[in-house]
XYZ file of C-alpha atoms in Angstrom:
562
model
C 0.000 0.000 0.000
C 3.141 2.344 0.587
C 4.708 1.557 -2.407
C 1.330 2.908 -4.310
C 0.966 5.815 -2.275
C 4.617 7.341 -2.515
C 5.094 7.778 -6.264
C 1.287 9.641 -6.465
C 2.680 12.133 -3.772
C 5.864 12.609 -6.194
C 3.513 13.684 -8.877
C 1.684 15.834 -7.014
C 4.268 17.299 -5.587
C 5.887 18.240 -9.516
C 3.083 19.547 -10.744
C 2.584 22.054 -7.743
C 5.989 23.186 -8.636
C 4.995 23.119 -12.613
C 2.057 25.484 -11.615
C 4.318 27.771 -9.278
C 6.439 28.174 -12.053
C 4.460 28.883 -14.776
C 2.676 31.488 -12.300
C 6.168 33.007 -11.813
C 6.836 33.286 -15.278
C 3.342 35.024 -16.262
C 4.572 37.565 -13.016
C 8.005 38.536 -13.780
C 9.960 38.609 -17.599
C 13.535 36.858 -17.098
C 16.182 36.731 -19.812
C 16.840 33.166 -21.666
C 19.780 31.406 -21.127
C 21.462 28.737 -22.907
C 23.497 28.813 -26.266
C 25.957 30.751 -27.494
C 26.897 33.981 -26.795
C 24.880 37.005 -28.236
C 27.294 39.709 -28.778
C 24.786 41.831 -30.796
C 22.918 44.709 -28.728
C 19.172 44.645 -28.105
C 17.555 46.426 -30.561
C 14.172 48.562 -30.951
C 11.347 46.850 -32.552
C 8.309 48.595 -32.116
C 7.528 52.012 -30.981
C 4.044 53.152 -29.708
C 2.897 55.997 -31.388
C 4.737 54.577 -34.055
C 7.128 56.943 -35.973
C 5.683 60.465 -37.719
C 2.233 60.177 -35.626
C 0.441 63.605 -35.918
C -2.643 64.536 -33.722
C -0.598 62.896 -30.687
C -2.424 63.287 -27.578
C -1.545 61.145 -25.111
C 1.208 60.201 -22.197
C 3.653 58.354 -22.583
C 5.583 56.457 -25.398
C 6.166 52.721 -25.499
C 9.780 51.011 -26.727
C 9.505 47.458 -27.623
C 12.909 45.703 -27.999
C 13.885 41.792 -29.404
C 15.907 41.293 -26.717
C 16.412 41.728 -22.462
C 17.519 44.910 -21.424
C 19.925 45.968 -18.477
C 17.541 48.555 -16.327
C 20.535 51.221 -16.525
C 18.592 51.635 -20.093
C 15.980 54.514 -17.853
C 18.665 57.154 -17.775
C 19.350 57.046 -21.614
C 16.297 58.908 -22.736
C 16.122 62.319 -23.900
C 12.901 64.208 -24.933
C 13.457 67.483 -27.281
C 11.774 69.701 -26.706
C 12.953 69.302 -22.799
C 9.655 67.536 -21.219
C 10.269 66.359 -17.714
C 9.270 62.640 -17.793
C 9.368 59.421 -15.720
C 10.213 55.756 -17.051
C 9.069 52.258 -16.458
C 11.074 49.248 -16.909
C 9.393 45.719 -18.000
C 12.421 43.407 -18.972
C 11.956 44.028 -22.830
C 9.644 46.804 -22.923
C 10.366 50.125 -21.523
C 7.618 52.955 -20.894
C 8.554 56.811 -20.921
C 5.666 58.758 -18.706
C 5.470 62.681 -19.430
C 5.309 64.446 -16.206
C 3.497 68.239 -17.882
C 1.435 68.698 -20.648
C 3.353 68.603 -24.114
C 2.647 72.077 -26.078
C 0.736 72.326 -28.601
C 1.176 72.010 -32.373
C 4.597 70.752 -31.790
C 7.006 68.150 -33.260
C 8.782 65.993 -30.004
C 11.402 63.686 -30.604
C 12.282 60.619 -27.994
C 15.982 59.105 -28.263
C 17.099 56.653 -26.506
C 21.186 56.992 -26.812
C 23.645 54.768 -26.330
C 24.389 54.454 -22.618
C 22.555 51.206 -21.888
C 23.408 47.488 -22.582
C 21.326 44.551 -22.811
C 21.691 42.023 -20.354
C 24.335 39.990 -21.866
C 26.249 43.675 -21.572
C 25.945 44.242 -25.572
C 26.378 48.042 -25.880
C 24.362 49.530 -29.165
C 26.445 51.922 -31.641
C 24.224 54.377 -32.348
C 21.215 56.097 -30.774
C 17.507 55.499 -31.636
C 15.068 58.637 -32.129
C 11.209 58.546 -32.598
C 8.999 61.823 -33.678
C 5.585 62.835 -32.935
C 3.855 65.998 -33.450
C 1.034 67.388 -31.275
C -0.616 69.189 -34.017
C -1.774 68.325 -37.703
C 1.863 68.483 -39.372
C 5.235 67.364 -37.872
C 9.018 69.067 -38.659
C 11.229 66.777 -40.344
C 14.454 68.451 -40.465
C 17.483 67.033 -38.970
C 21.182 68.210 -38.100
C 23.431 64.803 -38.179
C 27.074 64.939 -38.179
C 30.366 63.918 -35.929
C 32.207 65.104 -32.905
C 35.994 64.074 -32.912
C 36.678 63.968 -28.937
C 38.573 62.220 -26.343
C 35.040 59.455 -25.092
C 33.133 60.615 -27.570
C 29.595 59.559 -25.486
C 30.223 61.999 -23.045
C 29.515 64.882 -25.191
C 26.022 66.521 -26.018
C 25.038 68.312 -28.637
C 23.856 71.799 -28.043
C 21.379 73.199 -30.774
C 19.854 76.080 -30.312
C 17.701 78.109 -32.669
C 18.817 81.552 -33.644
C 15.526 82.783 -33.125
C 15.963 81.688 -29.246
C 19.614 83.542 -28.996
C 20.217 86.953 -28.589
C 23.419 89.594 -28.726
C 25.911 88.419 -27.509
C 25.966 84.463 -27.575
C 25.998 83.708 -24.054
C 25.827 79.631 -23.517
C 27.235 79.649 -20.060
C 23.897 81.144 -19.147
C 21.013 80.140 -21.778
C 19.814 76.431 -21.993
C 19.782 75.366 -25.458
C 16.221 73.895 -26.364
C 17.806 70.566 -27.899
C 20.594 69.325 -26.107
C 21.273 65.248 -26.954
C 24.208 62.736 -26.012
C 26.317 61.527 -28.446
C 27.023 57.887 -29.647
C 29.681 55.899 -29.044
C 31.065 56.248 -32.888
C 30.545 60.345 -31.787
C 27.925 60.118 -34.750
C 25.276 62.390 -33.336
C 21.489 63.240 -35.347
C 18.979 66.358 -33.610
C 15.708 65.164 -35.154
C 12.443 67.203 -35.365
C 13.185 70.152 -36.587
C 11.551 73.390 -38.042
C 13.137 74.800 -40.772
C 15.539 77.682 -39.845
C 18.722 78.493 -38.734
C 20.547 76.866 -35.782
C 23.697 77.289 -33.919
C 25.805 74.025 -32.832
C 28.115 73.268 -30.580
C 29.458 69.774 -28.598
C 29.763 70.359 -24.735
C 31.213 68.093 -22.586
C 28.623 68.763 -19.574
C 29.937 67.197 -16.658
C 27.060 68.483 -14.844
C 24.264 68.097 -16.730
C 22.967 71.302 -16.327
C 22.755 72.724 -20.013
C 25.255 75.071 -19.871
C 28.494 75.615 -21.397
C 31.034 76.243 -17.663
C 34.000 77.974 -17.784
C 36.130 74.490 -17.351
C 33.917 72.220 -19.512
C 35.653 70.959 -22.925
C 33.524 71.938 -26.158
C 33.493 72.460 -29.970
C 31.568 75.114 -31.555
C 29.936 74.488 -35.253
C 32.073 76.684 -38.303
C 29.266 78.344 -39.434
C 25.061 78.452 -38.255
C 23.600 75.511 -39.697
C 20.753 76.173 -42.291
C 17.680 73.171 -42.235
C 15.786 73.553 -45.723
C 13.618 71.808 -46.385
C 14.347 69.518 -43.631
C 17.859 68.966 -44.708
C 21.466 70.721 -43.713
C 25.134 69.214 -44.302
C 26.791 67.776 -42.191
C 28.375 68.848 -39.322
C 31.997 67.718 -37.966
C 33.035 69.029 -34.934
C 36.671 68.596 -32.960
C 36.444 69.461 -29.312
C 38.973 71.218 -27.576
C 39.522 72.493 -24.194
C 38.118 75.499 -22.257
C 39.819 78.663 -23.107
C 41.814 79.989 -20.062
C 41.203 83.724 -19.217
C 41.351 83.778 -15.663
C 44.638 84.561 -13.693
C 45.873 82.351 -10.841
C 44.228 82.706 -7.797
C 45.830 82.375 -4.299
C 43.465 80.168 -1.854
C 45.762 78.832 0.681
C 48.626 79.507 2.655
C 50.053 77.309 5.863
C 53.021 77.468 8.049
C 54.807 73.574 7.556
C 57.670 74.845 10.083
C 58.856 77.986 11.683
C 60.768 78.774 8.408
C 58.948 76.690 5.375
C 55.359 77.606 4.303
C 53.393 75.676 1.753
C 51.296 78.217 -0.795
C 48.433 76.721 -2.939
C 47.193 78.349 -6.002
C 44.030 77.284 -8.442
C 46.296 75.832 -11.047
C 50.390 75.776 -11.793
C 52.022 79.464 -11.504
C 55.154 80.610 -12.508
C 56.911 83.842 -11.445
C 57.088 87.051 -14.053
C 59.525 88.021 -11.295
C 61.612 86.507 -8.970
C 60.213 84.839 -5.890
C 61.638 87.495 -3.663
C 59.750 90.748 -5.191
C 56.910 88.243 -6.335
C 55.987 87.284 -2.285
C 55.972 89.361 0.959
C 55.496 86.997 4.406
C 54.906 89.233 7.606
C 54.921 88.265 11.128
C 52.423 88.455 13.312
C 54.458 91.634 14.779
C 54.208 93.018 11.008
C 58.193 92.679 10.437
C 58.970 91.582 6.991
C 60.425 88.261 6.595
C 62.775 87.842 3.500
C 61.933 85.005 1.325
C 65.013 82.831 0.706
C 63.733 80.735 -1.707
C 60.501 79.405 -3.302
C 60.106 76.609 -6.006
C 57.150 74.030 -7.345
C 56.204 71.331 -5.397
C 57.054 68.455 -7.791
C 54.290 66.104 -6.229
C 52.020 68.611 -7.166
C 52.209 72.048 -9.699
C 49.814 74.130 -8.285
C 51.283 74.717 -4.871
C 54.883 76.162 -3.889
C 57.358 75.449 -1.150
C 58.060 78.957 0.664
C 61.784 78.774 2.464
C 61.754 81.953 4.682
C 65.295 83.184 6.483
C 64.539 83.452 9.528
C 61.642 82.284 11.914
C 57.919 83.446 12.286
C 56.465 83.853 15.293
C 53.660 81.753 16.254
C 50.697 84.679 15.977
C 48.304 85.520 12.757
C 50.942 86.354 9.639
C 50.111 87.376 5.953
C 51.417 86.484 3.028
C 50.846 88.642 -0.403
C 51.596 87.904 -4.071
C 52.069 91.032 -5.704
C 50.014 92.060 -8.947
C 51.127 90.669 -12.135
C 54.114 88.557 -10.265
C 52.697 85.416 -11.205
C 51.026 83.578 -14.491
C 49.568 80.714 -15.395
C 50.737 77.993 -18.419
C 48.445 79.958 -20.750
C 50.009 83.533 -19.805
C 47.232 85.348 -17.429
C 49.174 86.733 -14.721
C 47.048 87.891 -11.805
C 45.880 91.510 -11.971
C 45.821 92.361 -8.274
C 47.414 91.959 -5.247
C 46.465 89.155 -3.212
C 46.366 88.236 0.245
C 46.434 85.465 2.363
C 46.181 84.744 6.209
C 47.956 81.734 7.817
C 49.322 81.074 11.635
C 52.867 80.897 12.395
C 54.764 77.503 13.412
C 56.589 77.050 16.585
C 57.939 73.892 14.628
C 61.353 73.942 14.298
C 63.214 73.413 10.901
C 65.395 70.193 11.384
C 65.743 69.466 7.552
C 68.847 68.411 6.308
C 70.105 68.481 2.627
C 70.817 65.893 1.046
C 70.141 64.601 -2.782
C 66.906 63.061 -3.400
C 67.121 61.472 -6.565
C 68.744 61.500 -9.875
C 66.815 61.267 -13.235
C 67.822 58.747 -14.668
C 68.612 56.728 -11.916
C 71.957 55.387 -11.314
C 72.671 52.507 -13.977
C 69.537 52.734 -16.241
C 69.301 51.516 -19.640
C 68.175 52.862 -23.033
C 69.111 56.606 -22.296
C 68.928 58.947 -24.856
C 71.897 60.649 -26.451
C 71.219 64.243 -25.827
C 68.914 63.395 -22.540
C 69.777 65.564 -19.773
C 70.555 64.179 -15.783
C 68.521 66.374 -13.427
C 69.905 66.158 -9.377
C 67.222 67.217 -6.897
C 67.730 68.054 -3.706
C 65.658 67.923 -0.459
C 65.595 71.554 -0.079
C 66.335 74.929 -1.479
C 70.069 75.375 -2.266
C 71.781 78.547 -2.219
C 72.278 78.766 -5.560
C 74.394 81.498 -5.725
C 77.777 79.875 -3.398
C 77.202 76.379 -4.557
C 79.830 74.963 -6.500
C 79.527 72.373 -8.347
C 81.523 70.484 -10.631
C 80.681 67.814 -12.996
C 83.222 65.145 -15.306
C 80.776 63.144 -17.888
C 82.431 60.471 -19.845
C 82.955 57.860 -21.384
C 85.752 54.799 -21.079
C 87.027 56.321 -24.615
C 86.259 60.166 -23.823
C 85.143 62.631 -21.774
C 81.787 64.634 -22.943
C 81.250 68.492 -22.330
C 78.107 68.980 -20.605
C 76.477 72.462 -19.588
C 74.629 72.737 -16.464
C 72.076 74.736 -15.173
C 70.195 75.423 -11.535
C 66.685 74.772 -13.219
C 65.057 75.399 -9.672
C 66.721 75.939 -6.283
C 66.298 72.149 -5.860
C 66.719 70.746 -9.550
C 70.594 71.207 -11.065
C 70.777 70.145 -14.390
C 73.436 68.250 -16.168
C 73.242 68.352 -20.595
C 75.832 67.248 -22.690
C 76.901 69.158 -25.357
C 76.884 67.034 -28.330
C 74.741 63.640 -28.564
C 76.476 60.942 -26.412
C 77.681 57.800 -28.649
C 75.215 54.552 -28.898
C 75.200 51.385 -27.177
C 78.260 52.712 -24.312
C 78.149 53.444 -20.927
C 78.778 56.982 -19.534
C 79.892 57.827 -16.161
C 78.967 61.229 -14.143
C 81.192 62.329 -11.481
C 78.958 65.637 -9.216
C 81.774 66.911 -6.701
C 79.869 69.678 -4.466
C 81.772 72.007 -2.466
C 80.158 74.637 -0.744
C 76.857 73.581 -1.437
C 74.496 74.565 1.368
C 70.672 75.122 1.807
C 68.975 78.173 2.429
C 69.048 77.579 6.184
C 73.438 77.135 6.322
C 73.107 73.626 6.404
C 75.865 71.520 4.234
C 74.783 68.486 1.794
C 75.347 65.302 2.852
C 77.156 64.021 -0.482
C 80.366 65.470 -1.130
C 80.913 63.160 -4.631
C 78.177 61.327 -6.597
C 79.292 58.964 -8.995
C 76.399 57.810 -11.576
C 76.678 54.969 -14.631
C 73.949 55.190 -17.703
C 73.506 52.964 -20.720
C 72.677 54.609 -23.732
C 70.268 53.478 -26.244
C 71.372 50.559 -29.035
C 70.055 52.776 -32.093
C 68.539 56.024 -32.308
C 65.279 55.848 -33.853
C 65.943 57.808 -36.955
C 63.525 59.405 -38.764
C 61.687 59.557 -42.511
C 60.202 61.345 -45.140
C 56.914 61.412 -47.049
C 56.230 63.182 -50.219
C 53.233 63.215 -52.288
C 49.856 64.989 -53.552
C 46.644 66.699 -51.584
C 43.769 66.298 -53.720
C 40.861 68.318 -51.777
C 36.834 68.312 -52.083
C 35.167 70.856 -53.200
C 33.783 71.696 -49.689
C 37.452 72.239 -48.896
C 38.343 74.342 -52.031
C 35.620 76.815 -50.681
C 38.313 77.296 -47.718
C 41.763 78.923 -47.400
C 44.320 78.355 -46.707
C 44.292 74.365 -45.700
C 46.087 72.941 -43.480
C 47.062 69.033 -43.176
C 47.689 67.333 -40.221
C 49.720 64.013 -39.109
C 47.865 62.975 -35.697
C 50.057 60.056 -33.845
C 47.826 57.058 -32.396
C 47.041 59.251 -29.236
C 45.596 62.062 -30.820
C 48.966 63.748 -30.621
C 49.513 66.629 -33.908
C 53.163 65.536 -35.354
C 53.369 67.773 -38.160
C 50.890 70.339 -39.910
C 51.757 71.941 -43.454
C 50.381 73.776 -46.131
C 50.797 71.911 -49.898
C 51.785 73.498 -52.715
C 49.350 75.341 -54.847
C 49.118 72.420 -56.994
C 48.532 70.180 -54.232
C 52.567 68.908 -54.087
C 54.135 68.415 -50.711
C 57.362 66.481 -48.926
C 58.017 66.631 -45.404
C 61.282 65.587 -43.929
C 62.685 64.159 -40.424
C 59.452 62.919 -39.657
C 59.394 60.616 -36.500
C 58.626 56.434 -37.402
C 54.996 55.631 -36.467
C 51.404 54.959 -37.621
C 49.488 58.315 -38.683
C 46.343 59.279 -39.346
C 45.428 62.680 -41.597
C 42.904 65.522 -40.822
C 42.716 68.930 -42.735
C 41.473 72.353 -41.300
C 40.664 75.820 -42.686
C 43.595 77.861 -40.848
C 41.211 81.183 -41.356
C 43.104 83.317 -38.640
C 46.235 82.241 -40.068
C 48.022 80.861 -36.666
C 48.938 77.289 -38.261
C 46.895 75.634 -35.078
C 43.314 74.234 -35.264
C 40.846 76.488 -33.407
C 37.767 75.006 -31.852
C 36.177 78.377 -31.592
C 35.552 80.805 -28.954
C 32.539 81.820 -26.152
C 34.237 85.102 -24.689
C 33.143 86.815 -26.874
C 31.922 83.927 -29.318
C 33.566 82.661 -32.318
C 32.918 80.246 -34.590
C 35.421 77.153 -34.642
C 37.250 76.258 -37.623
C 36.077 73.781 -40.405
C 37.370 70.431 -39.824
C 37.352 67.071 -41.867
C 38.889 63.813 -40.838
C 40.244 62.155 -43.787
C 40.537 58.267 -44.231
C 44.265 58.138 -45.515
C 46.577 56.335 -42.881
C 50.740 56.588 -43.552
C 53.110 54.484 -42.241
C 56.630 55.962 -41.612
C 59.823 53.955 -41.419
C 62.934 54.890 -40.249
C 65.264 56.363 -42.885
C 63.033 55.550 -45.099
C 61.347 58.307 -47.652
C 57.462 57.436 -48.805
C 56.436 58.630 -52.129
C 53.368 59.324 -54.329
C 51.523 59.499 -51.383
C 48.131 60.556 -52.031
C 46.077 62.573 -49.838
C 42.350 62.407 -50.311
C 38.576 63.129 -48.851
């Protein structure tokens, strides 16, 4: 009787757990598994109201994909006109809620771009866009083109109609009514548009707040872009970073010892002056303290090492850079005096000097011929009693070298005339009298250092050849082509001939690509245009033409073309 009873309990049991399955399944949409794997991105099959729907008046729009999507897929929408809007997620269908009213007789477009995967983690290449109108006809135009930028899908596209702007152009503080993220490929399309004139430009907005900041990388357009008829040409755009205009601000000063003070500025500064007659210190008692020295912190540019002469006193002191003392790497020196409170240190100043390191290091390998050795030292050096003498050679011959006090703590060793291949070299540094700021003597009297140099310099090549240009280009003068290296790096830029001819010598061995730009101020450097006050950027095209450069080698009949 057991033995009949047990298996009908079995079956029971599985088909409990069939039904508690299947009721799962009808509750919640899970992704298949099993087979090989899908490398190709879920893709958009169905979109309700479907594509060009006039009359629209409802709340929400429906995406309907062939495959399981990863829920990060809610933050990849954009509505143009701006709408604020929710979204729903349902495993393969995703549901974008509008939060207001849509305006009347208006075209919207939905994209979904391309910061989502599937759930396999298949990214898509290019972004998706639907269009609806709210009234009885929709705008068809469209603004497609390609932003050249370090991660390309961080940038948005700023479009803004010129009816909407006003004199001057001022982006840092106007919203542009279609702003959309680029694709991966930096291929970018602003769909459902009027006809008209709009102004374009690619922002990298960290933010997200629709404005251009003063920090924030960008590219503006060459020229307004025309839609008629619902059509314009295409638009490339290069980024490039912010323009610096402001001068180097002083934000923090602080006592390390009783005689060292650390200064930190908004970005790297270099004097116009010397440190002495660029910085004042005063004691709390409102004596002057001379400044013995003051160099960069190597660790980190934007802050300088202050070595004073003598000791502050523990009370409030000041410190003041004096106007147009200091600039930044783009030239703005600040245009007022600045000030900066800090508390003295009772600390004393036990630092000894001593060498820190030498560049390169003691026995390295693969040195270059004319590379310099740089000594640095633990602290500021009086520079001006500090002898130092210096043999480089050598087991055939000695080498003349020059040297140099780069900093108060960086001496710098160069030889004169390129060093011979494959041989070591020896450097003998004797220093006599070579004391810091403070009196105190150097630890090494003698440094001996060894270097290998390299087995064969890497000598350059040539390329000659032909530019053939479009007639898009022809419309521009003068042209300018570019070699780019694999990082993005410019290696050479030159103008051809006027019959297109051109040979360029000693160029470096690598893998290049080409661009060409219209050089219309002249400078020989691409310009990426300008917000303060505005200017248009510079007409850019990327060119598919890829050179290979060997050493001592000259490439001919190279042909440049669109």
């Amino acid at each position: 009787m057991r033995s009949h009873c047990q298996p009908q309990l079995l079956v029971n049991t599985y088909s409990m757990v069939i039904i508690v399955l299947v009721m799962a399944g009808c509750a919640m949409k899970v992704a298949p598994t099993g087979g090989p794997r899908d490398m190709t991105a879920a893709e958009v099959v169905r979109v309700e109201p479907s594509l060009g729907t006039t009359l629209f008046d409802g709340d929400r729009v429906r995406f309907t994909f062939d495959d399981y999507v990863d829920r990060s897929i809610r933050n990849a929408f954009t509505i143009l006109p701006s709408v604020r809007f929710t979204t729903s997620y349902s495993g393969d269908e995703i549901t974008v809620e509008f939060q207001e009213p849509l305006a009347a007789n208006t075209t919207y477009s939905v994209t979904l771009g391309t910061d989502w995967s599937d759930v396999r983690g298949n990214r898509p290449l290019a972004s998706f866009t639907t269009i609806f109108s709210t009234g009885a006809g929709i705008d068809s135009g469209m603004i497609s083109g390609l932003v050249s930028a370090r991660s390309p899908e961080s940038m948005s596209i700023f479009c803004y109609p010129l009816s909407d702007t006003s004199a001057p152009f001022t982006p840092w503080n106007a919203a542009p009514r279609y702003r959309l993220p680029c694709g991966l490929s930096g291929a970018f399309s602003v769909r459902g548009l009027a006809d008209g004139t709009y102004r374009v430009m690619a922002v990298r907005d960290e933010n997200r707040n629709g404005l251009v900041d003063p920090r924030e990388e960008y590219a503006v357009a060459p020229t307004d872009v025309v839609v008629r008829a619902g059509v314009a040409g295409a638009v490339r755009l290069k980024s490039g970073p912010a323009i610096d205009r402001e001068p180097p601000e002083l934000t923090r000063a602080r006592s390390l010892t009783s005689q060292l003070l650390t200064v930190q500025f908004t970005e790297s500064v270099y004097p116009v002056t010397t440190w002495e007659k660029a910085i004042e210190v005063r004691s709390a008692s409102d004596i002057v303290v001379p400044v013995a020295a003051a160099w960069t912190d190597s660790s980190q540019r934007d802050r300088l090492l202050v070595r004073l002469t003598s000791s502050l006193d523990t009370g409030a002191c000041r410190l003041s850079i004096a106007a147009g003392a200091m600039r930044d790497s783009a030239g703005n020196r600040n245009d007022s005096l600045q000030r900066q409170s800090f508390r003295g240190s009772s600390v004393a100043d036990t630092l000894s000097l001593y060498i820190v390191s030498a560049d390169p290091r003691d026995s390295t390998k693969g040195v270059r011929r004319d590379q310099p050795l740089v000594i640095s030292f633990s602290d500021a050096v009086d520079t001006m009693n500090a002898q130092v003498s210096v043999e480089h050679r050598s087991p055939q011959r000695s080498v003349q070298v020059r040297t140099r006090w780069a900093s108060p703590v960086a001496f710098v060793i160069e030889p004169q005339e390129p060093r011979d291949l494959k041989t070591w070299y020896s450097t003998d540094v004797r220093l006599v009298n070579v004391r810091s700021a403070l009196g105190r003597a150097v630890r090494d009297s003698v440094r001996m250092l060894a270097m290998l140099t390299e087995d064969r310099p890497v000598d350059p090549g040539s390329i000659s050849g032909t530019f053939t240009p479009s007639d898009e280009m022809r419309s521009c003068s003068p042209l300018v082509i570019r070699l780019m290296s694999a990082t993005g790096t410019v290696t050479a830029a030159f103008l051809p001939d006027t019959d297109g001819r051109f040979r360029l010598d000693r160029v470096p061995a690598g893998e290049y690509t080409v661009d060409v730009f219209c050089d219309r101020n002249g400078n020989g450097v691409y310009d990426h245009g300008d917000l303060r006050p505005f200017a248009f950027g510079e007409a850019w095209w990327p060119l598919p033409t890829k050179i290979s450069v060997r050493p001592r080698w000259t490439l001919e009949n190279v042909s440049i073309t669109p």
